Backbone as CSV, one residue per row, in Angstrom:
resi,resn,N_x,N_y,N_z,CA_x,CA_y,CA_z,C_x,C_y,C_z
1,MET,0.761,-1.214,0.079,0.161,-0.082,0.000,0.839,1.229,-0.072
2,GLN,0.359,2.301,-0.621,1.057,3.609,-0.666,0.148,4.685,-0.222
3,LYS,0.643,5.912,0.192,-0.125,7.037,0.593,-0.082,8.041,-0.367
4,ALA,-0.976,8.900,-0.485,-1.046,10.082,-1.268,-1.855,11.264,-0.508
5,THR,-1.366,12.372,-0.540,-2.072,13.532,0.442,-2.308,14.665,-0.446
6,PHE,-3.786,15.066,-0.439,-4.169,16.148,-1.386,-4.964,17.127,-0.469
7,GLY,-4.867,18.493,-0.810,-5.704,19.486,-0.305,-6.489,20.125,-1.496
8,ALA,-7.738,20.219,-1.445,-8.370,20.683,-2.578,-9.758,21.369,-2.154
9,GLY,-9.689,22.070,-1.054,-10.886,22.758,-0.528,-11.481,21.996,0.662
10,CYS,-12.799,21.872,0.895,-13.443,21.391,1.974,-13.173,19.864,1.962
11,PHE,-12.609,19.488,2.956,-12.084,17.964,2.850,-13.305,17.041,2.959
12,TRP,-14.574,17.260,3.245,-15.461,16.340,3.144,-15.840,15.824,1.839
13,GLY,-15.875,16.625,0.754,-16.213,16.252,-0.531,-14.930,15.591,-1.277
14,VAL,-13.757,16.156,-0.855,-12.561,15.486,-1.554,-12.464,14.018,-1.118
15,GLU,-12.688,13.972,0.280,-12.588,12.511,0.857,-13.538,11.669,0.043
16,ALA,-14.740,12.039,-0.143,-15.811,11.272,-0.752,-15.431,10.863,-2.182
17,ASP,-14.789,11.836,-2.908,-14.341,11.727,-4.397,-13.284,10.592,-4.417
18,PHE,-12.275,10.560,-3.415,-11.341,9.557,-3.490,-11.663,8.138,-3.022
19,ARG,-12.501,8.263,-1.981,-12.878,7.042,-1.231,-13.654,5.935,-2.262
20,ASN,-14.372,6.669,-3.145,-15.122,5.752,-4.082,-14.325,5.254,-5.366
21,LEU,-13.038,5.497,-5.291,-12.328,4.966,-6.465,-11.745,3.448,-6.168
22,PRO,-12.015,2.661,-7.092,-11.480,1.288,-7.065,-9.936,1.281,-6.879
23,GLY,-9.516,0.597,-5.906,-7.991,0.572,-5.663,-7.678,1.451,-4.300
24,VAL,-8.651,2.349,-3.986,-8.319,3.077,-2.552,-8.880,2.287,-1.600
25,THR,-7.900,1.991,-0.696,-8.320,1.042,0.405,-8.702,1.832,1.667
26,ALA,-8.357,2.965,1.992,-8.670,3.816,2.979,-8.498,5.398,2.690
27,THR,-9.267,6.236,3.490,-9.126,7.647,3.387,-9.307,8.035,4.741
28,ALA,-8.723,9.227,5.051,-8.822,9.911,6.221,-8.736,11.533,5.949
29,VAL,-9.580,12.295,6.606,-9.597,13.766,6.566,-8.771,14.226,7.624
30,GLY,-8.111,15.329,7.357,-7.170,15.941,8.522,-6.480,17.156,8.091
31,TYR,-5.414,17.525,8.642,-4.670,18.940,8.519,-3.318,18.420,8.317
32,ALA,-2.656,19.133,7.262,-1.277,19.031,6.802,-0.696,20.349,6.296
33,GLY,0.622,20.327,6.374,1.204,21.576,5.926,1.496,22.714,6.921
34,GLY,1.057,22.528,8.194,1.151,23.725,9.050,2.201,23.448,10.170
35,SER,2.103,24.300,11.152,3.168,24.265,12.069,2.687,23.884,13.531
36,HIS,1.441,23.893,13.845,0.896,23.601,15.185,1.042,22.126,15.324
37,PRO,1.509,21.607,16.520,1.629,20.185,16.666,0.357,19.362,16.966
38,ASN,-0.722,20.034,17.261,-2.047,19.293,17.556,-3.230,20.145,17.016
39,PRO,-3.275,20.436,15.782,-4.274,21.293,15.374,-5.839,20.831,15.674
40,SER,-6.744,21.768,15.682,-8.052,21.353,15.813,-8.769,22.049,14.695
41,TYR,-10.032,21.715,14.468,-10.715,22.106,13.293,-10.933,23.661,13.466
42,GLN,-11.246,24.040,14.711,-11.462,25.668,15.073,-10.090,26.315,14.644
43,ALA,-8.984,25.749,15.251,-7.753,26.605,15.067,-7.221,26.537,13.665
44,VAL,-7.462,25.513,12.912,-7.119,25.519,11.341,-8.071,26.501,10.674
45,CYS,-9.301,26.588,10.983,-10.137,27.537,10.269,-9.990,28.998,10.633
46,SER,-9.197,29.165,11.656,-8.818,30.549,12.155,-7.647,30.993,11.240
47,GLY,-7.048,30.094,10.598,-6.022,30.526,9.665,-4.553,30.616,10.505
48,SER,-4.514,30.288,11.891,-3.439,30.638,12.676,-2.466,29.459,12.634
49,THR,-2.785,28.383,12.122,-1.699,27.151,12.155,-0.986,26.853,10.926
50,GLY,-1.647,27.394,9.706,-0.870,27.337,8.389,-1.206,25.795,7.870
51,HIS,-2.238,25.044,8.488,-2.440,23.855,7.848,-3.606,23.937,6.722
52,ALA,-3.686,23.102,5.900,-4.660,22.897,4.988,-5.579,21.691,5.235
53,GLU,-6.848,21.988,5.052,-7.769,20.745,5.120,-7.304,19.757,4.040
54,ALA,-6.937,18.457,4.465,-6.390,17.481,3.440,-6.972,16.173,3.642
55,VAL,-6.675,15.469,2.690,-7.189,14.036,2.538,-6.062,13.157,2.324
56,GLU,-5.753,12.036,3.226,-4.761,11.153,3.186,-5.532,9.891,2.468
57,VAL,-4.866,9.475,1.346,-5.511,8.293,0.556,-4.524,7.218,0.671
58,GLU,-4.905,6.026,1.087,-4.225,4.787,0.907,-4.713,4.160,-0.177
59,PHE,-3.753,3.572,-0.958,-4.129,2.951,-2.276,-3.179,1.775,-2.611
60,ASP,-3.790,0.857,-3.340,-3.070,-0.163,-3.907,-2.556,0.072,-5.304
61,PRO,-1.244,0.402,-5.380,-0.687,0.704,-6.778,-0.800,-0.281,-7.837
62,GLU,-1.135,-1.541,-7.453,-1.420,-2.562,-8.471,-2.813,-2.299,-9.001
63,GLN,-3.678,-1.590,-8.223,-5.226,-1.502,-8.837,-5.457,-0.171,-9.410
64,ILE,-4.753,1.017,-8.741,-4.858,2.282,-9.097,-3.508,2.952,-9.110
65,SER,-3.218,3.910,-10.104,-1.978,4.564,-9.995,-1.993,5.735,-9.388
66,TYR,-0.834,6.316,-8.849,-0.828,7.599,-8.363,-1.186,8.688,-9.518
67,GLU,-0.847,8.372,-10.629,-1.295,9.368,-11.667,-2.782,9.319,-11.902
68,GLN,-3.349,8.271,-11.586,-5.013,8.273,-11.726,-5.504,8.991,-10.554
69,LEU,-4.778,9.021,-9.459,-5.276,9.764,-8.310,-5.092,11.232,-8.490
70,LEU,-3.959,11.644,-9.117,-3.699,13.103,-9.622,-4.859,13.558,-10.608
71,SER,-5.214,12.732,-11.467,-6.129,13.101,-12.343,-7.557,13.438,-11.639
72,LYS,-7.843,12.611,-10.680,-9.073,12.882,-9.710,-8.886,14.052,-9.013
73,PHE,-7.662,14.367,-8.577,-7.431,15.680,-7.952,-7.614,16.846,-8.620
74,TRP,-7.186,16.878,-10.009,-7.552,17.966,-10.843,-9.015,18.111,-11.009
75,GLU,-9.785,16.828,-11.248,-11.163,17.040,-11.630,-11.841,17.699,-10.400
76,ALA,-11.410,17.390,-9.179,-12.312,17.530,-8.027,-12.310,18.986,-7.449
77,HIS,-11.525,19.918,-8.140,-11.569,21.220,-7.674,-11.096,22.213,-8.669
78,ASP,-11.169,23.522,-8.331,-10.632,24.531,-9.258,-9.233,24.975,-8.774
79,PRO,-8.173,24.502,-9.430,-6.827,24.699,-9.107,-6.335,26.214,-9.340
80,THR,-7.173,26.991,-9.911,-6.711,28.394,-10.117,-7.190,29.323,-9.060
81,GLN,-7.981,28.816,-8.071,-8.455,29.696,-6.924,-7.343,29.686,-5.843
82,LYS,-6.782,30.830,-5.466,-5.774,30.856,-4.573,-6.564,30.940,-3.095
83,ASN,-6.200,30.104,-2.297,-6.640,29.954,-0.893,-8.177,30.022,-0.754
84,ARG,-8.770,29.351,-1.659,-10.309,29.195,-1.622,-10.769,28.213,-2.512
85,GLN,-11.982,27.766,-2.405,-12.757,26.856,-3.297,-14.287,27.259,-3.191
86,GLY,-14.676,27.843,-4.277,-15.996,28.506,-4.266,-16.288,29.386,-3.079
87,PRO,-17.287,29.134,-2.222,-17.486,30.090,-1.058,-16.595,29.948,0.090
88,ASP,-15.725,28.901,0.101,-14.800,28.598,1.281,-13.604,29.401,1.036
89,VAL,-13.317,30.274,1.840,-12.172,31.283,1.799,-11.291,31.091,2.938
90,GLY,-9.935,30.968,2.597,-8.935,30.858,3.749,-7.900,29.975,3.218
91,SER,-6.655,30.131,3.895,-5.616,29.281,3.275,-5.605,27.703,3.560
92,GLN,-6.619,27.424,4.567,-6.962,26.114,4.811,-7.441,25.433,3.561
93,TYR,-8.055,26.201,2.601,-8.737,25.618,1.479,-7.825,25.501,0.287
94,ARG,-6.485,25.726,0.369,-5.720,25.959,-0.738,-5.543,24.507,-1.534
95,SER,-5.134,24.813,-2.739,-4.824,23.615,-3.631,-3.499,23.250,-3.405
96,VAL,-3.204,21.975,-2.920,-1.915,21.482,-2.611,-1.791,19.915,-2.704
97,ILE,-0.671,19.692,-3.368,-0.380,18.172,-3.390,0.831,17.938,-2.364
98,PHE,0.736,17.289,-1.348,1.687,16.840,-0.416,2.389,15.533,-0.850
99,PHE,3.540,15.513,-1.593,4.115,14.256,-2.104,4.919,13.513,-1.048
100,HIS,4.786,12.177,-1.390,5.578,11.200,-0.416,6.570,10.668,-1.394
101,GLY,7.663,11.198,-1.432,8.977,10.623,-2.180,9.067,11.340,-3.457
102,LEU,10.219,11.191,-4.041,10.650,11.671,-5.335,9.847,11.268,-6.539
103,GLU,9.250,10.108,-6.441,8.657,9.529,-7.702,7.242,10.396,-7.698
104,GLN,6.587,10.614,-6.494,5.307,11.246,-6.521,5.670,12.805,-6.759
105,GLU,6.748,13.341,-6.478,6.908,14.773,-6.690,6.971,14.866,-8.257
106,ALA,7.782,14.026,-8.905,8.136,14.122,-10.275,6.746,13.963,-11.052
107,ALA,5.840,13.060,-10.620,4.451,12.728,-11.128,3.645,14.001,-11.037
108,ALA,3.740,14.479,-9.768,2.887,15.692,-9.638,3.197,17.024,-10.207
109,LEU,4.542,17.087,-10.493,5.036,18.371,-11.311,4.616,18.185,-12.788
110,LEU,4.752,16.980,-13.347,4.384,16.643,-14.566,2.927,16.840,-14.884
111,SER,1.902,16.321,-13.836,0.552,16.481,-13.978,0.141,17.886,-13.896
112,LYS,0.817,18.633,-13.089,0.435,20.040,-12.976,0.704,20.807,-14.345
113,ARG,1.836,20.462,-14.882,2.180,20.989,-16.312,1.209,20.630,-17.328
114,GLU,0.792,19.308,-17.368,-0.256,18.935,-18.358,-1.711,19.384,-18.003
115,ALA,-1.976,19.601,-16.813,-3.273,20.331,-16.422,-3.227,21.614,-16.804
116,GLN,-2.223,22.396,-16.773,-2.156,23.784,-17.071,-2.473,23.880,-18.511
117,GLU,-2.035,23.009,-19.443,-2.306,23.017,-20.921,-3.812,23.072,-21.080
118,HIS,-4.640,22.555,-20.254,-5.885,22.436,-20.425,-6.869,23.327,-19.386
119,THR,-6.308,24.293,-18.871,-7.029,25.011,-17.888,-6.807,26.630,-18.093
120,LYS,-7.939,27.078,-18.145,-7.973,28.656,-18.282,-7.466,29.190,-16.929
121,GLY,-6.799,30.195,-16.971,-6.081,30.800,-15.700,-5.018,29.958,-15.272
122,GLU,-4.178,30.700,-14.363,-3.040,29.993,-13.782,-3.298,29.102,-12.821
123,ILE,-2.782,27.951,-12.840,-2.892,27.004,-11.821,-2.028,27.358,-10.564
124,VAL,-2.524,27.474,-9.430,-1.873,27.957,-8.177,-1.440,26.764,-7.257
125,THR,-1.701,25.656,-7.579,-1.620,24.433,-6.795,-0.117,24.479,-6.104
126,GLU,0.206,24.236,-4.919,1.431,24.071,-4.225,1.735,22.537,-4.460
127,ILE,2.963,22.352,-4.556,3.436,20.951,-4.624,4.553,20.889,-3.505
128,VAL,4.414,20.255,-2.468,5.261,20.328,-1.249,5.427,18.880,-0.780
129,PRO,6.596,18.629,0.175,6.781,17.537,0.767,5.689,17.245,1.810
130,ALA,5.246,15.865,1.909,4.344,15.473,2.841,5.150,15.676,4.294
131,GLY,4.480,16.327,5.142,4.941,16.118,6.571,4.071,15.508,7.491
132,ASP,3.826,15.857,8.646,2.882,15.243,9.537,1.430,15.515,9.064
133,PHE,0.641,14.429,9.063,-0.687,14.505,8.843,-1.505,14.308,10.164
134,HIS,-2.292,15.260,10.425,-3.022,15.200,11.841,-4.508,14.896,11.328
135,ARG,-4.918,13.613,11.673,-6.277,13.214,11.566,-7.238,14.253,12.202
136,ALA,-8.204,14.552,11.420,-9.335,15.533,11.925,-10.068,14.767,12.929
137,GLU,-10.906,15.412,13.692,-11.951,15.024,14.650,-12.769,13.928,14.051
138,GLU,-13.238,13.091,14.824,-13.953,11.888,14.359,-15.105,12.116,13.569
139,TYR,-15.893,13.282,13.959,-17.036,13.640,13.323,-16.778,14.172,11.808
140,HIS,-15.583,14.502,11.452,-15.404,14.869,10.118,-15.113,13.634,9.130
141,GLN,-14.716,12.509,9.840,-14.385,11.356,9.001,-15.663,10.762,8.323
142,ARG,-15.535,10.628,6.962,-16.807,10.127,6.128,-17.931,10.984,6.462
143,TYR,-17.731,12.202,6.623,-18.900,13.084,6.869,-20.048,12.884,6.087
144,PHE,-19.801,13.144,4.810,-21.043,13.021,3.917,-21.786,11.659,4.166
145,GLU,-21.068,10.549,4.145,-21.681,9.238,4.377,-22.555,9.242,5.756
146,LYS,-21.964,9.780,6.725,-22.659,9.812,8.015,-23.882,10.725,7.980
147,GLN,-23.919,11.724,7.190,-25.026,12.747,7.165,-25.952,12.440,6.024
148,GLY,-25.639,11.340,5.192,-26.586,10.986,4.080,-26.684,12.044,3.098
149,ILE,-25.631,12.800,2.805,-25.668,13.913,1.932,-24.603,13.751,0.953
150,SER,-24.589,14.601,-0.176,-23.567,14.339,-1.266,-22.931,15.702,-1.660
151,ALA,-23.142,16.785,-0.983,-22.479,18.055,-1.427,-22.190,18.825,-0.123
152,CYS,-21.261,19.657,-0.225,-20.783,20.528,0.768,-21.351,21.907,0.538
153,THR,-22.130,22.474,1.474,-22.881,23.721,1.403,-22.452,24.663,2.618
154,PRO,-22.510,26.038,2.444,-22.309,26.877,3.495,-23.035,26.531,4.769
155,ALA,-24.291,26.090,4.673,-25.108,25.705,6.040,-24.386,24.477,6.561
156,LEU,-24.059,23.492,6.009,-23.249,22.379,6.491,-22.008,22.735,7.332
157,ARG,-21.260,23.703,6.760,-20.077,24.206,7.451,-20.315,24.850,8.563
158,ALA,-21.308,25.615,8.620,-21.864,26.443,9.682,-22.167,25.581,10.918
159,MET,-22.761,24.385,10.606,-23.152,23.502,11.528,-22.174,22.960,12.454
160,VAL,-20.932,22.909,11.891,-19.952,22.195,12.550,-18.727,23.233,13.016
161,ALA,-19.016,24.377,12.570,-17.943,25.583,12.891,-17.944,25.763,14.608
């Protein structure tokens, strides 16, 4: 099994997008790319920790490639929006690929160049080494599934803030 970590806006929807792919064996939502050793949802949303809402994907590379995960990443959000996705605004919603190793870094850089060829506007996605991943609070895990919903809305975000 291998890991991939992505930030593409509200982690609830991103997690659902990856969880349903054949070859993905596990997903978790959490916080990555920041400096606080034990971030909470409220602290991350304040913008004071530097973390992005992220999804850690465990996958079987014999069933799904990292490149296929990258394709889903580009499809799942608008990589031209800096520090936001739709109505969600803040650095925690930034577009970012946290790579695990040199092969993932090379694949991510190549996929960004390829995505740019088919995207209006400049892609602002960061590509940075994966550091510590902090699993989010349990009520965020598989949130859509638990709620029986299929889309992230401002009203839903207000319920958990």
